[in-house]
Short mmCIF file of C-alpha atoms in Angstrom, two decimals:
data_model
loop_
_atom_site.label_atom_id
_atom_site.label_comp_id
_atom_site.label_asym_id
_atom_site.label_seq_id
_atom_site.Cartn_x
_atom_site.Cartn_y
_atom_site.Cartn_z
CA MET D 23 135.62 178.38 143.46
CA SER D 24 133.90 177.17 146.77
CA SER D 25 134.83 173.77 147.83
CA THR D 26 131.95 171.25 148.02
CA VAL D 27 131.38 168.48 150.65
CA LEU D 28 132.36 165.90 147.52
CA ASP D 29 135.38 167.99 147.39
CA SER D 30 136.48 167.55 151.13
CA ILE D 31 135.89 163.84 151.28
CA ILE D 32 138.16 163.48 148.34
CA ALA D 33 140.81 165.70 149.87
CA GLY D 34 140.58 163.06 152.46
CA VAL D 35 140.89 160.12 150.38
CA ARG D 36 143.49 161.09 148.76
CA ALA D 37 145.59 161.67 151.81
CA ASP D 38 144.70 158.28 153.12
CA LEU D 39 145.68 156.52 150.15
CA ALA D 40 148.74 158.01 149.92
CA ALA D 41 149.63 156.56 153.47
CA ARG D 42 148.49 152.69 151.64
CA VAL D 43 150.75 153.46 148.74
CA SER D 44 153.49 154.26 150.85
CA ALA D 45 153.06 151.55 153.01
CA ARG D 46 152.63 148.82 149.98
CA PRO D 47 154.06 149.96 146.68
CA LEU D 48 151.56 149.79 143.59
CA ALA D 49 153.64 146.59 141.92
CA ASN D 50 152.77 144.52 145.21
CA VAL D 51 148.89 145.20 144.82
CA VAL D 52 148.85 144.65 140.94
CA ALA D 53 150.32 140.89 141.99
CA ALA D 54 147.63 140.16 144.72
CA ALA D 55 144.89 141.41 142.21
CA ALA D 56 146.02 139.04 139.15
CA SER D 57 146.00 136.58 141.55
CA ALA D 58 142.70 137.08 143.27
CA PRO D 59 139.87 134.66 142.89
CA PRO D 60 137.80 136.03 139.27
CA PRO D 61 135.15 138.54 139.97
CA ARG D 62 131.30 137.36 140.41
CA PRO D 63 129.12 138.55 137.73
CA VAL D 64 126.56 140.83 139.16
CA LEU D 65 124.27 141.91 136.32
CA PRO D 66 121.86 138.69 136.13
CA ARG D 67 121.42 139.20 139.89
CA LEU D 68 120.12 143.16 139.78
CA SER D 69 117.57 142.45 136.63
CA GLY D 70 115.35 139.50 137.91
CA PRO D 71 111.70 139.26 138.60
CA THR D 72 112.27 140.69 141.67
CA LEU D 73 113.73 143.94 142.84
CA GLY D 74 117.60 143.52 143.39
CA VAL D 75 118.85 144.59 146.90
CA ILE D 76 122.30 145.66 147.19
CA SER D 77 122.62 146.00 150.88
CA GLU D 78 125.50 147.96 152.53
CA VAL D 79 127.55 147.48 155.36
CA LYS D 80 127.48 151.22 156.62
CA ARG D 81 128.58 152.89 159.95
CA ALA D 82 128.36 156.50 159.35
CA SER D 83 127.62 159.21 156.66
CA PRO D 84 128.61 162.83 156.27
CA SER D 85 125.03 163.57 156.75
CA LYS D 86 123.92 161.59 159.72
CA GLY D 87 126.89 161.23 161.52
CA ASP D 88 127.34 157.71 163.43
CA LEU D 89 124.78 155.21 162.15
CA ALA D 90 125.70 151.84 163.97
CA ALA D 91 128.48 150.45 165.48
CA ILE D 92 128.78 147.04 163.44
CA PRO D 93 131.39 145.23 165.41
CA GLU D 94 131.24 142.26 162.99
CA PRO D 95 130.54 143.36 159.25
CA ALA D 96 130.81 139.70 158.42
CA ALA D 97 128.11 138.58 160.14
CA LEU D 98 125.79 141.60 158.92
CA ALA D 99 126.95 140.69 155.46
CA ALA D 100 125.78 137.12 156.35
CA THR D 101 122.16 138.00 157.24
CA TYR D 102 122.06 139.96 154.21
CA ALA D 103 123.17 137.44 151.89
CA ALA D 104 120.90 134.70 153.66
CA ALA D 105 117.66 137.06 153.72
CA GLY D 106 118.26 137.35 149.70
CA ALA D 107 120.48 140.34 149.35
CA ALA D 108 121.64 140.26 145.48
CA ALA D 109 124.95 141.88 146.50
CA VAL D 110 126.93 143.34 149.45
CA SER D 111 128.07 146.96 149.58
CA VAL D 112 131.05 147.77 151.83
CA LEU D 113 132.11 151.35 152.71
CA THR D 114 135.91 151.57 152.89
CA GLU D 115 136.03 155.09 152.79
CA GLU D 116 137.70 155.96 156.57
CA ARG D 117 136.99 159.56 157.70
CA ARG D 118 133.53 160.15 157.12
CA PHE D 119 131.87 156.53 156.37
CA ARG D 120 134.17 155.07 159.11
CA GLY D 121 135.05 151.96 156.71
CA SER D 122 137.96 149.99 156.23
CA LEU D 123 139.45 147.50 154.10
CA ALA D 124 139.34 145.20 156.40
CA ASP D 125 135.81 145.41 156.20
CA LEU D 126 135.92 144.33 152.61
CA ASP D 127 137.91 141.34 154.18
CA ALA D 128 135.61 140.40 156.14
CA VAL D 129 132.67 140.72 154.28
CA ARG D 130 134.43 138.86 151.15
CA GLU D 131 135.18 135.97 153.37
CA ALA D 132 131.63 135.29 154.61
CA VAL D 133 129.31 135.57 151.74
CA ASP D 134 129.46 133.95 148.07
CA ILE D 135 127.32 136.98 146.84
CA PRO D 136 129.15 140.10 144.54
CA VAL D 137 130.70 142.33 146.75
CA LEU D 138 131.10 146.11 146.02
CA ARG D 139 133.83 148.39 147.36
CA LYS D 140 131.90 151.32 147.55
CA ASP D 141 134.61 154.33 147.71
CA PHE D 142 135.85 157.43 146.07
CA MET D 143 137.75 156.15 143.28
CA VAL D 144 140.42 158.61 142.29
CA ASP D 145 143.50 156.26 141.59
CA ASP D 146 144.35 153.68 139.39
CA TYR D 147 145.76 152.13 142.86
CA GLN D 148 142.38 151.67 144.40
CA PHE D 149 141.02 149.24 141.77
CA TYR D 150 143.93 147.50 141.77
CA GLU D 151 143.15 147.23 145.32
CA ALA D 152 139.78 146.55 145.25
CA ARG D 153 140.72 143.47 143.12
CA ALA D 154 143.15 142.36 145.25
CA HIS D 155 140.54 142.53 148.59
CA GLY D 156 137.88 140.65 146.57
CA ALA D 157 135.78 143.36 145.11
CA ASP D 158 133.63 142.34 142.01
CA LEU D 159 132.22 145.85 141.59
CA VAL D 160 133.42 148.93 142.06
CA LEU D 161 131.91 152.99 142.19
CA LEU D 162 132.33 155.58 139.37
CA ILE D 163 130.93 158.75 140.70
CA VAL D 164 130.67 160.85 137.75
CA ALA D 165 130.62 163.97 140.11
CA ALA D 166 134.19 163.39 141.37
CA LEU D 167 135.93 162.56 137.59
CA SER D 168 136.62 164.27 134.49
CA ASP D 169 135.27 162.59 131.51
CA ALA D 170 139.05 161.23 131.01
CA GLN D 171 139.23 159.83 134.31
CA LEU D 172 135.50 158.30 133.79
CA ARG D 173 136.53 156.49 130.56
CA HIS D 174 140.03 155.16 131.97
CA PHE D 175 138.78 154.28 135.34
CA HIS D 176 135.89 152.50 133.37
CA SER D 177 138.14 150.78 131.25
CA LEU D 178 140.45 149.57 133.70
CA ALA D 179 137.47 148.12 136.06
CA THR D 180 136.68 146.31 133.32
CA ASP D 181 139.94 144.87 132.23
CA LEU D 182 140.02 143.63 135.89
CA GLY D 183 136.58 141.72 135.72
CA MET D 184 135.25 144.11 137.68
CA THR D 185 131.57 145.73 137.08
CA ALA D 186 131.47 149.31 137.53
CA LEU D 187 128.43 151.13 139.27
CA VAL D 188 128.42 154.62 137.35
CA GLU D 189 126.71 157.00 139.78
CA VAL D 190 124.79 160.11 138.58
CA HIS D 191 122.28 162.46 140.26
CA ASP D 192 121.18 164.83 137.40
CA ALA D 193 120.58 164.92 133.63
CA ALA D 194 124.23 166.35 132.72
CA GLU D 195 125.98 163.82 134.70
CA ILE D 196 123.78 160.76 132.69
CA GLU D 197 124.79 162.48 129.69
CA ARG D 198 128.29 162.11 130.55
CA ALA D 199 127.93 158.91 131.94
CA GLN D 200 126.38 157.53 128.60
CA ALA D 201 129.99 157.98 126.35
CA ILE D 202 131.11 155.13 128.18
CA ASP D 203 128.12 153.12 127.68
CA PRO D 204 127.56 151.73 131.06
CA ALA D 205 126.06 148.41 131.86
CA LEU D 206 125.36 149.47 135.57
CA LEU D 207 124.19 153.00 136.21
CA GLY D 208 122.74 154.34 139.50
CA VAL D 209 120.76 157.30 140.39
CA ASN D 210 121.73 159.24 143.59
CA ALA D 211 119.05 160.71 145.03
CA ARG D 212 121.55 162.33 147.30
CA ASN D 213 123.60 165.35 145.98
CA LEU D 214 127.11 164.67 147.14
CA LYS D 215 128.29 168.41 146.77
CA THR D 216 125.30 169.75 148.70
CA LEU D 217 124.00 166.26 150.86
CA ASP D 218 120.72 167.47 149.61
CA VAL D 219 118.04 164.44 149.08
CA ASP D 220 115.66 164.76 146.23
CA PRO D 221 113.36 161.74 146.40
CA ASP D 222 112.12 162.58 142.71
CA ALA D 223 115.13 162.74 141.25
CA PHE D 224 114.97 158.86 139.98
CA GLY D 225 111.99 159.24 138.43
CA ALA D 226 112.60 162.31 137.04
CA LEU D 227 116.03 160.85 135.29
CA VAL D 228 115.14 157.10 134.61
CA GLY D 229 113.35 157.77 131.30
CA THR D 230 116.50 159.29 129.79
CA ILE D 231 118.58 156.17 130.66
CA PRO D 232 118.59 153.72 127.51
CA ALA D 233 116.63 150.43 127.50
CA GLY D 234 119.18 147.89 128.62
CA VAL D 235 121.04 149.55 131.02
CA VAL D 236 120.64 147.88 134.65
CA THR D 237 119.19 150.73 137.00
CA VAL D 238 119.92 151.15 140.62
CA ALA D 239 118.31 153.54 142.58
CA GLU D 240 120.46 155.22 145.45
CA SER D 241 119.57 157.09 148.89
CA GLY D 242 116.32 158.12 150.03
CA ILE D 243 114.99 154.74 150.78
CA ARG D 244 113.43 154.65 154.39
CA HIS D 245 111.41 151.59 154.12
CA ALA D 246 109.82 149.31 151.84
CA ASP D 247 107.24 151.65 150.37
CA ASP D 248 110.25 153.68 149.15
CA ALA D 249 111.67 150.82 147.16
CA ARG D 250 108.38 149.88 146.00
CA ARG D 251 108.14 153.45 144.25
CA TYR D 252 111.46 153.17 143.03
CA ALA D 253 110.61 149.55 141.49
CA ARG D 254 107.33 151.05 139.93
CA GLU D 255 109.29 154.13 138.09
CA GLY D 256 111.73 151.56 136.74
CA ALA D 257 114.79 150.69 139.12
CA ASP D 258 115.84 147.32 138.58
CA ALA D 259 117.86 147.47 142.11
CA VAL D 260 118.30 149.50 145.20
CA LEU D 261 121.04 150.42 147.11
CA VAL D 262 120.32 150.49 150.95
CA GLY D 263 122.17 151.27 153.63
CA GLU D 264 120.80 153.67 156.83
CA ALA D 265 117.54 151.65 156.61
CA LEU D 266 119.76 148.24 157.35
CA VAL D 267 122.00 148.95 159.81
CA THR D 268 119.45 151.00 161.95
CA HIS D 269 116.57 148.29 161.77
CA GLY D 270 116.07 146.06 164.82
CA ASP D 271 116.10 143.31 162.06
CA PRO D 272 118.08 143.77 159.08
CA GLY D 273 117.65 140.09 157.63
CA ALA D 274 113.67 140.66 157.63
CA ALA D 275 114.16 144.16 156.02
CA VAL D 276 116.28 142.79 153.21
CA ALA D 277 113.67 140.20 152.78
CA GLU D 278 111.08 142.60 152.52
CA PHE D 279 112.94 144.62 150.03
CA ALA D 280 113.61 141.43 147.92
CA ALA D 281 110.11 140.38 147.69
CA ILE D 282 109.20 143.61 145.52
CA PRO D 283 108.33 142.70 141.89
CA GLY D 284 110.84 144.15 139.39
CA THR D 285 110.67 146.94 137.02
CA GLN D 286 108.71 146.60 134.11
CA ARG D 287 110.70 149.56 132.15
#
């Protein structure tokens, strides 16, 4: 079987993880997670009368390469929060996204709103690590996990008090995700195995998501009209990165997104 972009990213994630585990044993991270302040609730912030905006601190991506330098992630996150973001997403994957746990720490100190550790979560260590660094949410990418892993990691995140953003990109993955009864489901218009974007993916899939599940539209959001379309199609929230970090005034962009009326799904 040929290797996909996702396979390559995960191989790098595992290599970097091994170095961190060697430097800081799991027991130490578990203890740090236990002593961290409690996670913040996020679902009410993403299902209000206006579109919830998860604003991302994102320096680079596998599809576009370098996007923005972001020398002060804390300042950017504070701008997002002041403009009405419901949560801040922080890329911590190092090789393709130029992120780090230091970025997560900086953002956590700068804002009081929920923070998502956005990474390729494939090992228990990463979940304790996320909690130890103050994450309120973690990402579970269905395409990267077996059914057993998905179930186990969802339970672990829940046990640690965090909310799992369960990410899918096709009907088969939605069916797999429903087995764990997620409270928060993201439909990514970008196929992580090929990096192709299908802007019609959310609209085509949202009707198969059970009522009561908070839905997030991810990728393909270049400007407010894209976000409005997702809201009309049934999105409770959007996750936006590139369009913000490449914008001349990210605060104004967040405010515009956050003023969009919420879904009537």
